[in-house]
Tab-separated table of C-alpha atoms in Angstrom:
chain	number	residue	atom	x	y	z
C	183	MET	CA	41.679	-108.187	-74.840
C	184	ALA	CA	41.153	-104.585	-76.094
C	185	SER	CA	39.738	-103.672	-72.682
C	186	LEU	CA	42.815	-105.106	-70.980
C	187	SER	CA	45.141	-103.088	-73.340
C	188	SER	CA	43.259	-99.879	-72.657
C	189	THR	CA	43.519	-100.525	-68.884
C	190	LEU	CA	47.265	-101.102	-69.165
C	191	LEU	CA	47.780	-98.017	-71.190
C	192	VAL	CA	45.873	-95.710	-68.747
C	193	THR	CA	47.908	-97.325	-65.896
C	194	PHE	CA	51.115	-96.460	-67.761
C	195	TYR	CA	50.059	-92.899	-68.215
C	196	MET	CA	49.177	-92.501	-64.519
C	197	THR	CA	52.409	-94.079	-63.370
C	198	PHE	CA	54.470	-91.931	-65.654
C	199	ALA	CA	52.665	-88.705	-64.634
C	200	LEU	CA	53.060	-89.539	-60.928
C	201	LEU	CA	56.791	-90.085	-61.386
C	202	LEU	CA	57.000	-86.641	-63.091
C	203	LEU	CA	55.159	-85.015	-60.222
C	204	CYS	CA	57.332	-86.651	-57.539
C	205	SER	CA	60.496	-85.496	-59.205
C	206	HIS	CA	59.014	-82.022	-59.813
C	207	VAL	CA	59.616	-82.279	-63.572
C	208	VAL	CA	57.003	-79.797	-64.622
C	209	THR	CA	59.118	-77.401	-66.674
C	210	ALA	CA	58.407	-77.597	-70.410
C	211	ARG	CA	61.150	-78.505	-72.807
C	212	TYR	CA	61.258	-75.565	-75.213
C	213	HIS	CA	61.653	-76.020	-78.903
C	214	HIS	CA	61.870	-73.740	-81.874
C	215	HIS	CA	59.861	-74.143	-85.046
C	216	GLY	CA	59.918	-72.844	-88.594
C	217	HIS	CA	58.762	-69.483	-89.894
C	218	ARG	CA	55.243	-68.607	-91.167
C	219	GLY	CA	53.979	-70.835	-93.886
C	220	HIS	CA	54.839	-74.066	-92.090
C	221	HIS	CA	51.212	-75.366	-92.469
C	222	ASN	CA	52.130	-77.067	-95.717
C	223	ASN	CA	55.021	-78.896	-94.093
C	224	LYS	CA	54.224	-79.528	-90.483
C	225	LYS	CA	56.665	-82.310	-89.941
C	226	GLN	CA	59.832	-80.370	-90.422
C	227	HIS	CA	60.186	-78.736	-87.022
C	228	LYS	CA	63.486	-78.121	-85.311
C	229	HIS	CA	63.776	-78.875	-81.627
C	230	ASN	CA	66.787	-77.022	-80.288
C	231	SER	CA	66.003	-73.626	-78.854
C	232	HIS	CA	64.330	-72.028	-75.855
C	233	ILE	CA	61.913	-69.209	-74.948
C	234	SER	CA	63.690	-65.950	-74.397
C	235	TYR	CA	62.121	-63.096	-72.551
C	236	PRO	CA	61.785	-59.602	-74.103
C	237	PRO	CA	64.769	-57.320	-73.442
C	238	SER	CA	64.251	-54.079	-71.549
C	239	ILE	CA	63.517	-51.204	-73.952
C	240	SER	CA	65.704	-48.151	-73.944
C	241	PRO	CA	64.386	-44.920	-75.333
C	242	GLU	CA	65.714	-43.851	-78.661
C	243	PRO	CA	68.118	-40.907	-78.501
C	244	SER	CA	66.208	-37.642	-78.285
C	245	PRO	CA	66.123	-35.815	-81.610
C	246	SER	CA	67.262	-32.171	-81.385
C	247	ALA	CA	64.493	-29.595	-81.724
C	248	GLY	CA	66.590	-27.816	-84.363
C	249	ASP	CA	67.050	-30.874	-86.587
C	250	GLU	CA	65.404	-30.750	-90.028
C	251	GLY	CA	62.296	-32.869	-90.147
C	252	ILE	CA	61.806	-33.001	-86.372
C	253	TYR	CA	58.386	-31.672	-85.230
C	254	ASP	CA	58.470	-31.245	-81.452
C	255	VAL	CA	54.869	-30.993	-80.220
C	256	ARG	CA	55.894	-28.173	-77.818
C	257	SER	CA	56.747	-26.018	-80.868
C	258	PHE	CA	53.117	-26.260	-81.929
C	259	GLY	CA	51.573	-25.188	-78.607
C	260	ALA	CA	51.492	-28.379	-76.491
C	261	VAL	CA	52.457	-27.726	-72.888
C	262	GLY	CA	52.937	-31.087	-71.311
C	263	ASP	CA	52.016	-30.189	-67.702
C	264	GLY	CA	49.495	-33.039	-67.369
C	265	PHE	CA	46.496	-30.679	-67.098
C	266	THR	CA	46.451	-28.400	-70.212
C	267	ASP	CA	44.492	-29.645	-73.193
C	268	ASP	CA	47.346	-30.374	-75.735
C	269	THR	CA	45.110	-31.765	-78.502
C	270	GLU	CA	45.489	-28.843	-80.918
C	271	GLY	CA	49.252	-28.873	-80.473
C	272	PHE	CA	49.469	-32.514	-81.414
C	273	LYS	CA	47.067	-32.059	-84.341
C	274	ALA	CA	49.111	-29.118	-85.625
C	275	ALA	CA	52.321	-31.088	-85.350
C	276	TRP	CA	50.732	-34.038	-87.168
C	277	ASP	CA	49.373	-31.874	-89.972
C	278	ALA	CA	52.834	-30.298	-90.561
C	279	ALA	CA	54.819	-33.527	-90.317
C	280	CYS	CA	52.326	-35.378	-92.508
C	281	GLN	CA	53.471	-33.224	-95.521
C	282	VAL	CA	57.134	-34.080	-95.149
C	283	GLU	CA	58.832	-37.412	-96.120
C	284	SER	CA	60.460	-39.212	-93.176
C	285	ALA	CA	59.331	-36.633	-90.686
C	286	VAL	CA	59.439	-37.219	-86.924
C	287	ILE	CA	56.790	-36.077	-84.475
C	288	HIS	CA	58.729	-35.735	-81.209
C	289	VAL	CA	56.965	-36.190	-77.852
C	290	PRO	CA	59.823	-35.384	-75.416
C	291	VAL	CA	60.710	-37.184	-72.207
C	292	GLY	CA	59.867	-35.424	-68.930
C	293	TYR	CA	56.476	-34.154	-70.056
C	294	SER	CA	52.870	-35.460	-69.676
C	295	PHE	CA	50.508	-34.426	-72.396
C	296	MET	CA	46.702	-34.633	-72.095
C	297	ILE	CA	44.942	-35.224	-75.385
C	298	GLN	CA	41.209	-35.367	-76.131
C	299	SER	CA	39.647	-38.014	-78.355
C	300	THR	CA	40.943	-37.288	-81.844
C	301	ILE	CA	41.729	-38.739	-85.252
C	302	PHE	CA	45.138	-38.370	-87.009
C	303	THR	CA	44.227	-38.621	-90.672
C	304	GLY	CA	46.338	-39.535	-93.633
C	305	PRO	CA	47.418	-40.088	-96.336
C	306	CYS	CA	50.883	-38.693	-95.398
C	307	GLN	CA	54.269	-38.745	-96.928
C	308	SER	CA	56.118	-41.990	-96.408
C	309	GLY	CA	58.278	-42.806	-93.413
C	310	LEU	CA	56.382	-40.816	-90.777
C	311	VAL	CA	57.624	-41.520	-87.231
C	312	PHE	CA	55.642	-40.818	-84.040
C	313	GLN	CA	58.464	-40.740	-81.518
C	314	LEU	CA	56.981	-41.137	-78.023
C	315	GLU	CA	59.379	-40.526	-75.186
C	316	GLY	CA	57.267	-38.684	-72.694
C	317	THR	CA	53.769	-39.578	-71.471
C	318	ILE	CA	50.416	-39.091	-73.258
C	319	MET	CA	47.032	-39.600	-71.602
C	320	PRO	CA	43.350	-38.926	-72.185
C	321	PRO	CA	40.998	-36.932	-69.960
C	322	ASP	CA	40.613	-38.525	-66.537
C	323	GLY	CA	37.371	-40.568	-66.705
C	324	PRO	CA	33.951	-40.237	-68.368
C	325	GLU	CA	32.988	-37.011	-66.512
C	326	SER	CA	36.034	-35.241	-67.979
C	327	TRP	CA	35.449	-36.467	-71.549
C	328	GLY	CA	34.272	-33.779	-73.923
C	329	SER	CA	30.521	-33.951	-74.675
C	330	ASN	CA	31.213	-33.687	-78.411
C	331	LYS	CA	33.981	-36.323	-78.339
C	332	SER	CA	33.588	-40.018	-79.135
C	333	LYS	CA	33.542	-42.224	-76.020
C	334	ARG	CA	34.170	-45.382	-78.111
C	335	GLN	CA	37.798	-44.447	-79.058
C	336	TRP	CA	40.543	-42.120	-78.014
C	337	LEU	CA	43.371	-41.875	-80.519
C	338	VAL	CA	42.801	-43.058	-84.152
C	339	PHE	CA	45.238	-43.277	-86.981
C	340	TYR	CA	43.246	-43.324	-90.212
C	341	ARG	CA	44.375	-44.099	-93.799
C	342	VAL	CA	48.065	-43.875	-93.027
C	343	ASN	CA	50.729	-45.820	-94.910
C	344	GLU	CA	54.232	-46.407	-93.477
C	345	LEU	CA	53.902	-45.103	-89.911
C	346	SER	CA	56.043	-45.993	-86.927
C	347	LEU	CA	54.758	-45.426	-83.376
C	348	GLN	CA	57.851	-45.975	-81.288
C	349	GLY	CA	59.979	-44.917	-78.338
C	350	GLY	CA	60.360	-45.742	-74.692
C	351	GLY	CA	57.430	-43.480	-73.603
C	352	VAL	CA	54.239	-44.261	-71.772
C	353	ILE	CA	50.549	-44.283	-72.842
C	354	ASP	CA	48.513	-43.928	-69.649
C	355	GLY	CA	44.933	-44.808	-70.455
C	356	ARG	CA	43.615	-43.623	-67.047
C	357	GLY	CA	40.966	-46.367	-67.214
C	358	GLU	CA	40.066	-46.805	-63.637
C	359	GLU	CA	36.805	-44.832	-63.810
C	360	TRP	CA	35.763	-46.516	-67.039
C	361	TRP	CA	36.016	-49.996	-65.720
C	362	ASN	CA	32.716	-49.574	-63.852
C	363	LEU	CA	31.043	-49.143	-67.271
C	364	PRO	CA	31.876	-52.579	-68.806
C	365	CYS	CA	30.628	-53.589	-72.240
C	366	LYS	CA	29.849	-57.131	-71.124
C	367	PRO	CA	26.724	-57.834	-69.086
C	368	HIS	CA	27.312	-57.369	-65.363
C	369	LYS	CA	25.402	-57.812	-62.116
C	370	GLY	CA	22.828	-55.142	-61.092
C	371	PRO	CA	20.675	-54.662	-57.966
C	372	ASN	CA	18.450	-57.442	-56.697
C	373	GLY	CA	20.141	-60.092	-58.807
C	374	SER	CA	19.447	-58.324	-62.064
C	375	THR	CA	21.778	-58.226	-65.095
C	376	LEU	CA	22.704	-54.929	-66.678
C	377	PRO	CA	23.643	-54.812	-70.335
C	378	GLY	CA	26.217	-51.980	-70.540
C	379	PRO	CA	26.576	-49.268	-71.477
C	380	CYS	CA	29.212	-50.086	-74.151
C	381	ASP	CA	31.004	-46.761	-74.583
C	382	SER	CA	34.371	-47.199	-72.925
C	383	PRO	CA	37.121	-45.983	-75.370
C	384	ILE	CA	39.604	-48.084	-77.224
C	385	ALA	CA	42.983	-46.475	-76.431
C	386	ILE	CA	44.864	-46.697	-79.773
C	387	ARG	CA	43.181	-47.695	-82.991
C	388	PHE	CA	44.610	-48.066	-86.441
C	389	PHE	CA	41.987	-48.054	-89.215
C	390	MET	CA	42.405	-48.739	-92.938
C	391	SER	CA	46.222	-48.301	-92.701
C	392	SER	CA	49.263	-50.296	-93.868
C	393	ASN	CA	52.993	-50.809	-93.285
C	394	LEU	CA	52.645	-50.069	-89.620
C	395	THR	CA	55.234	-50.474	-86.819
C	396	VAL	CA	54.489	-50.218	-83.117
C	397	GLN	CA	57.570	-50.725	-81.018
C	398	GLY	CA	58.899	-50.206	-77.471
C	399	ILE	CA	55.800	-48.471	-76.111
C	400	LYS	CA	54.626	-48.967	-72.540
C	401	MET	CA	50.803	-48.955	-72.197
C	402	LYS	CA	48.977	-48.995	-68.831
C	403	ASN	CA	45.397	-48.918	-67.658
C	404	SER	CA	43.572	-48.644	-70.939
C	405	PRO	CA	39.836	-47.973	-70.590
C	406	GLN	CA	38.974	-50.835	-72.984
C	407	PHE	CA	41.140	-52.463	-75.753
C	408	ASN	CA	44.732	-51.249	-75.669
C	409	PHE	CA	45.562	-51.534	-79.349
C	410	ARG	CA	43.105	-52.379	-82.206
C	411	PHE	CA	43.854	-52.808	-85.848
C	412	ASP	CA	40.917	-52.737	-88.271
C	413	ASN	CA	41.211	-53.273	-92.009
C	414	CYS	CA	44.996	-52.991	-91.912
C	415	LYS	CA	47.812	-54.921	-93.535
C	416	ASP	CA	51.543	-55.390	-93.027
C	417	VAL	CA	51.665	-54.776	-89.288
C	418	HIS	CA	54.822	-55.228	-87.107
C	419	ILE	CA	54.477	-55.081	-83.324
C	420	GLU	CA	57.448	-55.585	-81.102
C	421	SER	CA	58.684	-55.073	-77.534
C	422	LEU	CA	55.420	-53.725	-76.044
C	423	HIS	CA	54.797	-53.712	-72.365
C	424	ILE	CA	50.988	-53.661	-71.664
C	425	THR	CA	49.592	-53.735	-68.137
C	426	ALA	CA	46.101	-53.387	-66.488
C	427	PRO	CA	44.634	-55.004	-63.393
C	428	ILE	CA	43.435	-58.571	-63.756
C	429	TRP	CA	39.875	-57.450	-62.946
C	430	SER	CA	39.719	-54.678	-65.547
C	431	PRO	CA	37.050	-55.626	-68.151
C	432	ASN	CA	37.574	-55.733	-71.942
C	433	THR	CA	41.202	-54.583	-71.711
C	434	ASP	CA	42.406	-56.848	-74.627
C	435	GLY	CA	46.067	-56.224	-75.196
C	436	ILE	CA	46.133	-56.334	-78.990
C	437	HIS	CA	43.030	-56.950	-81.151
C	438	ILE	CA	43.115	-57.397	-84.888
C	439	GLU	CA	40.089	-57.488	-87.206
C	440	GLN	CA	40.038	-57.801	-91.045
C	441	THR	CA	43.851	-57.458	-90.893
C	442	SER	CA	46.587	-59.488	-92.653
C	443	ASN	CA	50.275	-60.040	-92.576
C	444	VAL	CA	50.733	-59.354	-88.858
C	445	GLU	CA	53.814	-59.957	-86.754
C	446	ILE	CA	53.558	-59.659	-82.875
C	447	TYR	CA	56.896	-60.352	-81.251
C	448	ASP	CA	58.739	-60.104	-77.892
C	449	SER	CA	56.147	-58.452	-75.685
C	450	LEU	CA	54.727	-58.626	-72.153
C	451	ILE	CA	50.902	-58.380	-71.661
C	452	SER	CA	49.234	-58.579	-68.289
C	453	ASN	CA	45.604	-57.445	-68.263
C	454	GLY	CA	41.987	-58.406	-67.627
C	455	ASP	CA	40.972	-59.911	-70.930
C	456	ASP	CA	42.559	-61.567	-74.001
C	457	CYS	CA	46.309	-61.057	-74.338
C	458	VAL	CA	45.857	-61.143	-78.107
C	459	SER	CA	42.505	-61.534	-79.820
C	460	ILE	CA	42.150	-62.389	-83.480
C	461	GLY	CA	38.826	-61.475	-85.177
C	462	ALA	CA	37.189	-62.226	-88.488
C	463	GLY	CA	39.070	-61.627	-91.738
C	464	CYS	CA	42.520	-62.169	-90.337
C	465	TYR	CA	45.196	-64.272	-92.047
C	466	ASP	CA	48.964	-64.644	-92.129
C	467	VAL	CA	49.480	-63.852	-88.467
C	468	ASP	CA	52.773	-64.768	-86.683
C	469	ILE	CA	52.919	-64.419	-82.853
C	470	ARG	CA	56.197	-65.171	-81.183
C	471	ASN	CA	57.808	-64.832	-77.748
C	472	LEU	CA	54.942	-63.329	-75.774
C	473	THR	CA	54.465	-63.506	-72.024
C	474	CYS	CA	50.736	-63.337	-71.280
C	475	GLY	CA	49.658	-62.816	-67.664
C	476	PRO	CA	49.331	-63.005	-64.838
C	477	GLY	CA	45.604	-62.508	-65.425
C	478	GLY	CA	43.644	-62.295	-68.631
C	479	HIS	CA	42.092	-64.824	-71.014
C	480	GLY	CA	45.150	-65.965	-73.004
C	481	ILE	CA	45.545	-65.893	-76.779
C	482	SER	CA	42.223	-66.183	-78.541
C	483	ILE	CA	40.928	-66.653	-82.056
C	484	GLY	CA	37.439	-65.165	-81.869
C	485	SER	CA	34.852	-64.816	-80.819
C	486	LEU	CA	33.590	-65.496	-84.450
C	487	GLY	CA	30.186	-65.735	-86.037
C	488	ASN	CA	28.190	-63.577	-83.645
C	489	HIS	CA	24.731	-62.449	-84.964
C	490	ASN	CA	24.861	-65.050	-87.690
C	491	SER	CA	27.900	-63.396	-89.343
C	492	ARG	CA	30.513	-64.936	-91.653
C	493	ALA	CA	34.087	-65.192	-90.398
C	494	CYS	CA	37.208	-66.381	-92.158
C	495	VAL	CA	40.592	-66.862	-90.259
C	496	SER	CA	43.534	-68.734	-91.609
C	497	ASN	CA	47.348	-69.288	-91.385
C	498	ILE	CA	47.748	-68.307	-87.766
C	499	THR	CA	50.919	-69.317	-85.869
C	500	VAL	CA	51.506	-68.830	-82.071
C	501	ARG	CA	54.882	-70.039	-80.865
C	502	ASP	CA	57.635	-69.818	-78.215
C	503	SER	CA	55.479	-68.073	-75.622
C	504	VAL	CA	54.439	-68.275	-71.951
C	505	ILE	CA	50.888	-67.930	-70.556
C	506	LYS	CA	50.665	-67.749	-66.766
C	507	GLN	CA	47.948	-67.651	-64.166
C	508	SER	CA	45.309	-67.057	-66.827
C	509	ASP	CA	41.746	-68.213	-67.391
C	510	ASN	CA	42.604	-69.633	-70.795
C	511	GLY	CA	45.741	-70.655	-72.662
C	512	VAL	CA	45.254	-70.917	-76.448
C	513	ARG	CA	41.580	-70.659	-77.394
C	514	ILE	CA	39.343	-70.795	-80.490
C	515	LYS	CA	35.836	-69.540	-79.719
C	516	THR	CA	32.813	-69.290	-82.098
C	517	TRP	CA	29.118	-68.598	-81.726
C	518	GLN	CA	26.423	-70.938	-82.961
C	519	GLY	CA	24.646	-69.627	-86.052
C	520	GLY	CA	27.765	-68.245	-87.778
C	521	PHE	CA	29.331	-69.117	-91.075
C	522	GLY	CA	32.866	-69.381	-92.461
C	523	ALA	CA	35.930	-71.237	-91.346
C	524	VAL	CA	39.012	-71.239	-89.099
C	525	SER	CA	41.799	-73.212	-90.672
C	526	ALA	CA	45.569	-73.797	-90.677
C	527	VAL	CA	46.310	-72.780	-87.068
C	528	SER	CA	49.389	-73.847	-85.208
C	529	PHE	CA	50.158	-73.450	-81.503
C	530	LEU	CA	53.835	-74.436	-81.051
C	531	ASN	CA	56.060	-74.484	-77.954
C	532	ILE	CA	53.783	-72.891	-75.454
C	533	HIS	CA	54.483	-73.028	-71.684
C	534	MET	CA	51.493	-72.933	-69.392
C	535	ASP	CA	51.859	-71.826	-65.731
C	536	ASN	CA	48.720	-72.592	-63.669
C	537	VAL	CA	46.265	-71.901	-66.540
C	538	ARG	CA	42.659	-72.977	-66.086
C	539	ASN	CA	41.954	-73.983	-69.709
C	540	PRO	CA	45.318	-74.519	-71.414
C	541	ILE	CA	43.851	-75.876	-74.713
C	542	ILE	CA	40.321	-75.086	-75.677
C	543	ILE	CA	37.999	-74.988	-78.723
C	544	ASP	CA	34.564	-73.768	-77.833
C	545	GLN	CA	31.965	-73.597	-80.718
C	546	PHE	CA	29.211	-72.989	-78.219
C	547	TYR	CA	30.496	-69.606	-77.014
C	548	CYS	CA	27.788	-67.543	-75.338
C	549	LEU	CA	27.744	-64.681	-72.894
C	550	SER	CA	24.324	-65.463	-71.416
C	551	LYS	CA	22.196	-68.440	-70.460
C	552	ASP	CA	19.602	-68.107	-73.149
C	553	CYS	CA	21.584	-68.772	-76.348
C	554	SER	CA	19.553	-71.144	-78.520
C	555	ASN	CA	21.018	-74.115	-80.435
C	556	ARG	CA	21.722	-73.388	-84.142
C	557	THR	CA	22.624	-75.751	-86.961
C	558	SER	CA	25.112	-73.490	-88.802
C	559	ALA	CA	28.586	-72.844	-87.450
C	560	VAL	CA	32.021	-71.510	-88.262
C	561	SER	CA	33.963	-74.654	-89.214
C	562	VAL	CA	37.234	-75.433	-87.478
C	563	SER	CA	39.869	-77.578	-89.229
C	564	ASP	CA	43.630	-78.242	-89.467
C	565	ILE	CA	44.554	-77.190	-85.909
C	566	GLU	CA	47.937	-78.260	-84.628
C	567	TYR	CA	49.145	-78.370	-81.001
C	568	LEU	CA	52.842	-79.140	-80.628
C	569	SER	CA	54.913	-79.006	-77.469
C	570	ILE	CA	52.318	-77.535	-75.114
C	571	LYS	CA	53.661	-78.012	-71.640
C	572	GLY	CA	53.360	-76.809	-68.056
C	573	THR	CA	50.641	-76.823	-65.357
C	574	TYR	CA	46.963	-76.290	-65.182
C	575	ASP	CA	44.205	-75.516	-62.674
C	576	ILE	CA	42.240	-78.711	-61.975
C	577	ARG	CA	38.848	-76.864	-61.882
C	578	SER	CA	38.686	-77.509	-65.667
C	579	PRO	CA	39.928	-80.236	-67.939
C	580	PRO	CA	43.300	-79.220	-69.448
C	581	MET	CA	42.061	-80.065	-72.954
C	582	HIS	CA	38.515	-79.050	-74.026
C	583	PHE	CA	37.229	-79.582	-77.580
C	584	ALA	CA	33.540	-78.670	-77.781
C	585	CYS	CA	32.569	-78.677	-81.436
C	586	SER	CA	29.346	-78.072	-83.285
C	587	ASP	CA	26.795	-80.795	-83.466
C	588	THR	CA	26.426	-80.389	-87.287
C	589	ILE	CA	29.872	-79.142	-88.344
C	590	PRO	CA	32.528	-81.056	-86.383
C	591	CYS	CA	36.062	-79.944	-85.794
C	592	THR	CA	38.433	-81.837	-88.142
C	593	ASN	CA	42.133	-82.730	-88.353
C	594	ILE	CA	43.087	-81.730	-84.769
C	595	THR	CA	46.625	-82.887	-84.234
C	596	LEU	CA	48.324	-83.251	-80.824
C	597	SER	CA	51.996	-83.869	-80.268
C	598	ASP	CA	54.365	-83.581	-77.381
C	599	ILE	CA	51.712	-82.515	-74.823
C	600	GLU	CA	52.725	-82.566	-71.163
C	601	LEU	CA	50.154	-80.819	-68.851
C	602	LEU	CA	50.259	-81.511	-65.156
C	603	PRO	CA	48.126	-80.092	-62.257
C	604	ALA	CA	49.583	-77.094	-60.467
C	605	LYS	CA	47.868	-78.529	-57.351
C	606	GLY	CA	45.902	-81.686	-56.798
C	607	GLU	CA	45.611	-84.871	-58.758
C	608	LEU	CA	46.000	-85.476	-62.477
C	609	VAL	CA	42.797	-84.957	-64.462
C	610	LEU	CA	42.320	-88.005	-66.631
C	611	ASP	CA	39.279	-87.005	-68.709
C	612	PRO	CA	39.877	-84.343	-71.264
C	613	PHE	CA	36.639	-83.199	-72.864
C	614	CYS	CA	35.707	-83.869	-76.502
C	615	TRP	CA	32.449	-83.341	-78.386
C	616	ASN	CA	32.244	-84.134	-82.166
C	617	ALA	CA	36.001	-83.424	-82.569
C	618	TYR	CA	38.012	-85.461	-85.099
C	619	GLY	CA	41.760	-85.807	-84.892
C	620	GLY	CA	44.561	-87.734	-83.213
C	621	GLN	CA	47.767	-87.683	-81.216
C	622	GLU	CA	51.106	-88.175	-82.939
C	623	THR	CA	52.868	-88.918	-79.594
C	624	LEU	CA	51.700	-90.006	-76.222
C	625	THR	CA	50.145	-87.062	-74.297
C	626	ILE	CA	49.772	-86.213	-70.591
C	627	PRO	CA	47.027	-86.474	-69.663
C	628	PRO	CA	46.025	-89.173	-72.113
C	629	ILE	CA	43.345	-88.215	-74.598
C	630	PHE	CA	41.177	-90.982	-76.020
C	631	CYS	CA	38.044	-88.934	-76.813
C	632	LEU	CA	38.989	-87.565	-80.228
C	633	LEU	CA	37.158	-89.332	-83.081
C	634	GLU	CA	39.369	-90.931	-85.751
C	635	GLY	CA	39.311	-90.257	-89.425
C	636	ASN	CA	36.867	-87.878	-91.039
C	637	PRO	CA	33.131	-87.194	-90.342
C	638	PRO	CA	30.762	-89.152	-92.406
C	639	ALA	CA	29.241	-86.062	-94.042
C	640	VAL	CA	30.070	-82.376	-94.381
C	641	PHE	CA	27.428	-79.817	-93.659
C	642	GLU	CA	26.134	-78.344	-96.883
C	643	ASN	CA	26.594	-74.728	-95.811
C	644	ASN	CA	30.248	-75.195	-94.789
C	645	ASP	CA	32.020	-72.031	-95.990
C	646	LEU	CA	35.594	-73.400	-96.079
C	647	GLY	CA	35.562	-73.006	-99.865
C	648	TYR	CA	34.296	-69.469	-99.639
C	649	CYS	CA	36.975	-68.501	-97.147
C	650	SER	CA	39.733	-70.130	-99.245
C	651	SER	CA	38.802	-68.070	-102.270
C	652	SER	CA	38.386	-64.816	-100.433
């Protein structure tokens, strides 16, 4: 009798999915959900809004060079002809503005400033604004990089509190020549694999800083990561436009590490790697109204736990966003052998457009073929997927939950999932391995492989308690 019921249920799913395909009903129904902190009250979601695309950004009105508190970089020796080294002019403008409350460093429109790898160091007086209206760029490729300059980073803002990087200007990373030097292993002669080197520069890095705003900037062709935030807190990112070719390696749009209380809103990111990547030590992150793609690897938590490290990530919300023509949609990835926990993560109202892996948890992440099996793992628990809709590439199952042999994923919740093939026939076998959870509503495609209830035992080295108290 149970076998007959299962057969009838699968038949129902297939019939319903085919009806949707025939009538071309593949557009997601968009919903709006509550603010950060919803993890303690998941059921109270509102279902009455839609995804809106970021508005075009207009440059702020140009400050007058004679205004008090305005520090035009040209007044400090910067030329802006695209060839002259303007590093010292920018450094001098920074040093002067840093001493004045609510000062504005002005980079005027109509000029292109070339700056060598440098660090803008705080602490500064509060309310410092870096008003970018023109173009800034690094030297053109590895051969033009100063021999005494770091090739791992370009512009660094260090120990700064209350800084705004804003304006309608352009950061041109000039990354084309760096992309032949990827950090990840790549093919060499005669079928060999080359390891690196790993010295392509991150474009913009904020380190040990707080109360940061990045708004309105256009970034293109970064050599490696576009924006990276390390050991920061209270970060607001809004209305960015980040682009790089889909084949450009390691050009993550926004990467955060050991960073908390982060808001990433209303931005367009099209690149060759993660749209947004969330590393170890991140919590209280709210991501809303992003368009990721075409290209890239979607929105990722991880990778975590590499080299047997401990990683804690919690209270992450991704909502009201579009991911299109990407390798991945929303992803959690961890290495075997790590410790720690990922918990209280919600993916809400995400539209997928021809994405290869729309929903994926991978606790066996590995960049080579010789990764050995390990018993320890970063635990993954309390993961919510609500209103994930759109189309997928049938080369991979639209839902993939590959969890540790010894530390299973727990409390995975699926609701209002409608994923249909962009081309071809419906994939009826989502992948699960040691994953516990359930569906609150019927899903398309149907998912029967999640294990019910809780695992019989919890691995003794599970670090969820450690992460909760950190």
